[in-house]
Amino acid sequence: SETPASLIMIFGATGDLAKRKLYPSLYHLFRKGKLAEHFAVIGVARRPWSNEVLREHVKDSVLTSIKDAENIEEFISHFYYQPHDVSDTDSYIELKKLANELDSKYSLQGNRIFYLAMAPEFFGTIAEHLKTDGLTDTNGFHRLVIEKPFGHDLESAIQLNNRIRKVFSENDIYRIDHYLGKEMVQNIEVIRFANAIFEPLWNSRFISNIQITSSEMLGVEERGGYYETSGALRDMVQNHMLQMVALLAMEPPIRLTPKEIRSEKVKVLGALRSIKVEEVKQYFVRGQYGPSTENGEHVPGYREEVNVNPESNTDTYVAGKLMIDNFRWAGVPFYIRTGKRMTEKSTKIIIQFKDVPMNLYYSSDKKLAPNLLVIHIQPEEGITLHLNAKESGGQMMETTPVKLNFSNNDIAGLNTPEAYEKLLFDCLRGDATNFTHWDEVALSWNFVDKISTYWENEKAEFPNYAAGTMGPKDADELLKQDGFFWWPIA
Ligand code: NAD
């Protein structure tokens, strides 16, 4: 299945995202024969590069992740570079000239994808110029791909959305949430809707709670400046964590179209119990990492990082309890947690089922372990089902926990495509299922804004967890008060 002919313009072509993700992903599509012969890429950025410099840069970026890059010369010959100033009309006129030339040279039928791999403050300006300076005056499709963050709160997101919607219709806006491109995140839907044994149990009668953890080992690295304006709640919860909640909690769509799937997700986000300012403490815990020592070396705390205020109130960790007030989920807590400088890098979903009505195996005075379904998102990709079975060889009827394990990582030769490869492919084909609809963005910000407003007005007692740990003590209390605990990550 090839994608239609298209001209891809990457704004921010000299940047980190383009280099680490976009070029290797495009190359993968090219090599698998998924990219039409009719394609061209214009790299757009400030630096005065030439086509040759960009092509070498693209080649380097591909070669760092792929050793035997066949036909790399042919691939890079499709790349062109245009030095650009985002707020200058003349720049867009030059770009349009080049775009039209490549359109005829490669028979691209006027199909255009504008990928904004740049700081979000430019999104609105670029979108407006694309229209006023005529880059969208062709007969083909025009799609806008934008990176996160989409706004800083609901109000700024609305402003940004209004600007880009003047140029692109909602159907042509592809808001990237790269978690939605991950293999096992896409698998949530399949596990639920293609298996007779889960969906009948997938509700408040049989599920006691759901736990979603996305932990990082790294700190903020060089991104302190950006992170100071964001924090974990905005950087992770508003988008990735809430998207995973929506996929776990949504009703089965009537069919697998972007419209139907997104509308089911929107209903979940609309059913999130909204938290009043005075209740934030009851439902959410924030954290910030402090210094620690690893192998005799000092690991800096967040407040010691570059471009971070030494008295910073920024959250590098969030744990929360979400309630979905609908028929299916009434009373089932969804616990989420995410943070930097935690024990390991891992994203995992644990579905804990309710206990059997009575335990017949008490003689062993062991408590019967609950059934757990674990969805491993990254770095491992797979599913584990925790069951109880008879302790083999035992004289008594004793139980022992067993695990049914499926791991994508064990399939020889399977090289799961990177999220960006899948998302670029979807965008080229015009499938917006795995991109965020505006209604989802708006509902997510609406939920998150209450929490951030409360936190901004209350001084935090930071730092409150040491680098290399699973976060502040209070995050354990959040579950303890409901009679639960975070399942150990292992
Ligand atoms: P970057 O700073 O590495 O690159 C920014 C690019 O924008 C450069 O090519 C630069 O030349 C260009 N640019 C900046 N100002 C310009 C101007 N005035 N005119 C023309 N070009 C200009 O940034 P990045 O890390 O590549 O991130 C880009 C976007 O992707 C951001 O929205 C970021 O939040 C998002 N994102 C990045 C990553 C990542 O892994 N790097 C992951 C997720 C999301």
XYZ file of C-alpha atoms in Angstrom, residues 34-389:
356
model
C 5.333 2.738 1.338
C 6.365 6.165 0.182
C 5.262 6.885 -3.357
C 7.919 7.402 -5.968
C 6.222 10.762 -6.290
C 7.398 12.541 -3.207
C 9.634 15.441 -2.350
C 10.630 17.016 0.928
C 11.457 20.668 1.460
C 13.419 21.301 4.609
C 12.631 24.772 5.905
C 14.612 26.532 8.649
C 16.556 29.663 9.459
C 20.081 28.514 8.683
C 21.552 29.352 5.262
C 21.947 25.709 4.208
C 21.942 24.386 0.627
C 20.238 21.283 -0.782
C 23.583 19.465 -0.477
C 24.019 20.340 3.189
C 20.502 19.177 4.022
C 20.976 15.956 2.045
C 24.189 15.128 3.941
C 22.437 15.936 7.203
C 19.510 13.655 6.323
C 21.901 10.912 5.304
C 23.795 11.199 8.605
C 20.603 11.084 10.604
C 19.439 7.960 8.761
C 22.817 6.240 9.112
C 22.928 6.735 12.894
C 19.917 4.458 13.291
C 20.143 2.214 10.211
C 23.412 0.605 9.295
C 22.740 -0.797 5.819
C 20.780 2.074 4.326
C 20.123 0.830 0.804
C 19.327 3.395 -1.866
C 20.112 6.217 0.506
C 21.426 8.373 -2.362
C 18.169 8.021 -4.222
C 16.237 8.823 -1.037
C 18.132 12.019 -0.256
C 17.875 13.232 -3.865
C 14.205 13.979 -3.050
C 15.230 16.536 -0.396
C 15.464 20.293 -0.970
C 16.331 23.092 1.394
C 14.787 26.536 1.702
C 16.210 29.106 4.151
C 13.292 30.818 5.773
C 12.103 33.454 8.198
C 8.698 32.477 9.589
C 7.316 35.996 9.805
C 8.544 37.308 6.447
C 6.211 37.217 3.430
C 9.089 37.173 0.915
C 10.277 33.929 2.469
C 6.930 32.292 1.774
C 6.904 33.563 -1.815
C 10.306 31.905 -2.366
C 9.042 28.736 -0.742
C 5.962 28.735 -2.931
C 8.115 29.038 -6.044
C 10.179 26.020 -5.048
C 7.065 24.075 -4.055
C 5.438 24.680 -7.429
C 8.596 23.626 -9.268
C 8.811 20.368 -7.317
C 5.109 19.845 -7.811
C 5.627 19.625 -11.573
C 9.006 17.929 -11.437
C 7.697 15.011 -9.339
C 4.011 15.136 -10.442
C 2.817 15.715 -6.895
C -0.727 16.703 -7.861
C -0.705 19.671 -5.537
C -0.824 17.438 -2.437
C 0.938 19.126 0.456
C 1.812 18.272 4.034
C 3.084 21.046 6.262
C 4.909 19.552 9.228
C 5.649 22.120 11.934
C 8.600 20.682 13.867
C 9.198 23.995 15.586
C 8.466 25.849 18.775
C 4.671 26.213 19.167
C 4.763 30.003 19.326
C 5.230 29.945 15.537
C 2.322 27.613 14.685
C -0.285 30.336 14.254
C 1.970 32.663 12.243
C 3.090 29.938 9.867
C -0.444 28.657 9.272
C -1.664 32.164 8.442
C 1.203 32.834 6.035
C 0.659 29.516 4.280
C -2.746 30.766 3.256
C -2.156 34.466 2.653
C 1.028 33.804 0.676
C -0.659 31.173 -1.473
C 1.005 27.914 -0.428
C -2.385 26.295 -0.038
C -3.577 27.394 -3.505
C -3.279 24.009 -5.190
C -5.828 21.391 -6.175
C -4.582 18.574 -3.933
C -4.907 18.042 -0.192
C -3.359 20.353 2.403
C -2.593 18.886 5.791
C -1.081 20.553 8.814
C 0.910 18.437 11.252
C 1.715 20.040 14.573
C 3.808 18.972 17.491
C 3.015 19.351 21.149
C 2.391 21.330 23.185
C -0.942 22.517 21.815
C -1.312 25.579 24.021
C -0.403 26.079 27.636
C -3.932 25.996 29.034
C -7.449 25.976 27.614
C -7.468 29.671 26.775
C -4.202 29.666 24.833
C -5.196 26.426 23.110
C -8.452 28.030 21.947
C -6.539 31.024 20.598
C -4.100 28.818 18.718
C -6.889 26.640 17.399
C -8.849 29.634 16.140
C -5.816 30.807 14.187
C -5.060 27.508 12.499
C -8.726 26.718 11.858
C -8.957 29.853 9.706
C -6.639 28.086 7.278
C -7.145 24.343 7.787
C -10.342 22.437 8.464
C -10.395 20.192 11.526
C -10.100 17.138 9.256
C -6.834 18.431 7.849
C -5.178 19.155 11.203
C -2.997 16.339 12.520
C -2.121 17.093 16.140
C 0.685 14.724 17.068
C 0.530 12.768 20.284
C 3.335 10.333 19.644
C 2.002 7.936 22.292
C -0.866 7.243 19.903
C 1.684 5.963 17.397
C 3.123 3.408 19.809
C 2.459 -0.208 18.950
C 1.061 -1.237 22.313
C -1.051 1.889 22.747
C -2.700 1.003 19.440
C -2.999 -2.531 20.765
C -5.211 -1.456 23.698
C -8.151 -1.242 21.334
C -7.437 -4.630 19.746
C -6.945 -6.415 23.070
C -10.266 -5.030 24.235
C -12.429 -5.391 21.152
C -11.054 -8.533 19.490
C -11.123 -10.835 22.525
C -14.269 -12.369 23.948
C -12.665 -12.848 27.365
C -11.965 -9.218 28.227
C -14.769 -6.977 27.085
C -17.477 -8.678 29.207
C -15.330 -8.017 32.284
C -14.268 -4.536 31.267
C -16.384 -2.538 33.714
C -16.963 -1.623 37.329
C -18.441 -5.019 38.216
C -15.174 -6.842 37.582
C -12.366 -4.286 37.547
C -11.274 -2.829 40.869
C -8.833 -0.203 39.617
C -6.517 0.706 36.766
C -2.960 1.991 37.184
C -1.012 3.767 34.478
C 2.655 4.562 35.074
C 4.953 6.407 32.723
C 8.318 6.900 34.352
C 11.558 8.404 33.086
C 15.022 7.888 34.476
C 16.424 11.041 32.959
C 16.028 14.506 34.429
C 15.229 17.575 32.331
C 18.634 17.523 30.598
C 19.008 20.698 28.470
C 15.282 21.344 28.360
C 15.098 23.201 31.693
C 13.965 26.437 30.043
C 11.005 24.792 28.345
C 10.188 22.595 31.302
C 9.958 25.566 33.659
C 6.995 26.803 31.619
C 5.411 23.377 31.497
C 5.931 20.753 34.202
C 4.813 17.123 34.231
C 1.089 17.895 34.386
C 1.120 19.862 31.133
C 3.902 17.918 29.450
C 2.551 14.409 30.104
C -0.877 14.304 31.754
C -2.823 16.704 29.526
C -1.929 14.682 26.445
C -0.348 11.218 26.728
C -1.781 10.034 30.063
C -5.328 11.211 29.363
C -5.184 9.681 25.884
C -4.332 6.300 27.404
C -7.189 6.689 29.899
C -9.569 7.465 27.035
C -8.507 4.380 25.059
C -8.889 2.134 28.102
C -12.266 3.514 29.090
C -14.063 4.223 25.807
C -17.111 2.316 24.597
C -16.629 0.066 21.552
C -16.978 2.329 18.510
C -19.636 1.307 15.972
C -16.877 1.060 13.385
C -13.158 1.791 13.228
C -13.284 5.167 11.562
C -11.460 8.204 12.922
C -14.782 9.928 13.530
C -16.309 7.086 15.540
C -13.211 6.321 17.590
C -12.525 9.925 18.417
C -16.112 10.552 19.405
C -15.985 7.655 21.881
C -12.783 9.079 23.358
C -14.369 12.496 23.631
C -17.232 11.010 25.672
C -14.748 9.561 28.173
C -12.938 12.852 28.568
C -16.300 14.542 28.994
C -17.192 12.085 31.759
C -14.034 12.729 33.816
C -15.139 13.910 37.212
C -14.107 17.517 37.341
C -12.170 18.370 40.419
C -12.994 21.457 42.409
C -10.069 23.599 43.444
C -10.493 22.676 47.124
C -10.455 18.973 46.189
C -7.208 18.946 44.236
C -5.226 17.702 47.241
C -7.556 14.738 47.599
C -7.061 13.599 44.000
C -3.632 14.801 42.900
C -0.074 14.748 44.205
C 2.792 16.702 42.709
C 6.466 16.118 43.136
C 9.858 17.505 42.254
C 13.088 15.547 42.382
C 15.822 16.490 44.766
C 19.506 15.614 44.517
C 20.846 12.178 45.279
C 24.005 10.139 44.987
C 24.489 7.336 42.483
C 27.679 5.255 42.515
C 29.323 7.915 44.622
C 28.409 10.662 42.141
C 26.197 13.629 42.841
C 22.958 13.598 40.836
C 21.607 17.156 40.692
C 18.136 17.964 41.954
C 15.732 19.749 39.613
C 16.435 23.133 41.208
C 20.137 22.748 40.367
C 19.529 22.065 36.680
C 20.509 24.534 33.933
C 17.917 27.260 33.221
C 15.840 26.285 36.232
C 14.874 28.722 38.972
C 16.669 27.648 42.203
C 13.327 28.043 43.999
C 11.271 26.525 41.236
C 7.749 25.337 41.991
C 7.605 23.242 38.806
C 6.270 19.693 39.060
C 8.531 16.980 37.660
C 6.147 14.295 38.942
C 2.387 13.935 39.062
C 0.185 11.216 40.487
C -3.559 11.405 40.312
C -6.795 9.577 40.804
C -9.318 9.999 38.036
C -12.954 9.006 38.259
C -15.067 8.489 35.185
C -18.647 9.164 36.068
C -20.521 6.964 33.645
C -22.369 3.658 33.876
C -19.392 1.515 32.920
C -16.848 3.018 35.289
C -18.733 4.369 38.297
C -16.561 3.779 41.361
C -13.444 2.509 39.555
C -10.395 4.668 40.185
C -7.932 5.204 37.352
C -4.620 6.027 38.996
C -1.966 7.702 36.888
C 1.602 8.674 37.670
C 4.415 10.096 35.627
C 7.697 11.705 36.429
C 11.328 12.339 35.713
C 14.322 10.837 37.515
C 12.412 7.814 38.658
C 13.697 4.286 39.172
C 13.368 3.137 35.594
C 12.180 4.154 32.159
C 8.908 2.387 31.640
C 5.327 2.866 30.522
C 2.892 0.281 31.743
C -0.828 -0.165 32.313
C -2.099 -2.489 35.032
C -5.733 -3.548 35.128
C -6.560 -5.050 38.494
C -9.616 -7.295 38.604
C -11.821 -7.708 41.643
C -11.247 -10.606 44.021
C -13.160 -13.870 43.664
C -16.198 -13.942 45.982
C -14.505 -16.202 48.522
C -11.112 -17.792 48.954
C -11.285 -21.586 49.187
C -7.558 -21.899 49.572
C -7.047 -20.346 52.960
C -5.220 -23.334 54.422
C -2.062 -21.892 52.983
C -2.822 -18.648 54.821
C -1.633 -16.901 51.711
C -3.891 -14.183 50.423
C -5.128 -14.977 46.941
C -3.497 -12.618 44.455
C -5.899 -10.652 42.264
C -5.865 -11.179 38.502
C -3.900 -8.495 36.729
C -3.723 -7.701 33.062
C -0.529 -5.787 32.362
C -0.043 -3.939 29.091
C 3.625 -3.125 28.595
C 3.925 -0.056 26.379
C 7.674 0.627 26.518
C 10.509 -0.310 26.474
C 9.087 -3.856 26.573
C 6.084 -4.351 24.356
C 3.685 -7.057 25.408
C 0.889 -8.332 27.579
C 1.041 -10.297 30.809
C -1.935 -11.938 32.456
C -1.500 -12.833 36.129
C -3.528 -15.849 37.210
C -3.625 -18.246 40.148
C -2.896 -21.920 39.586
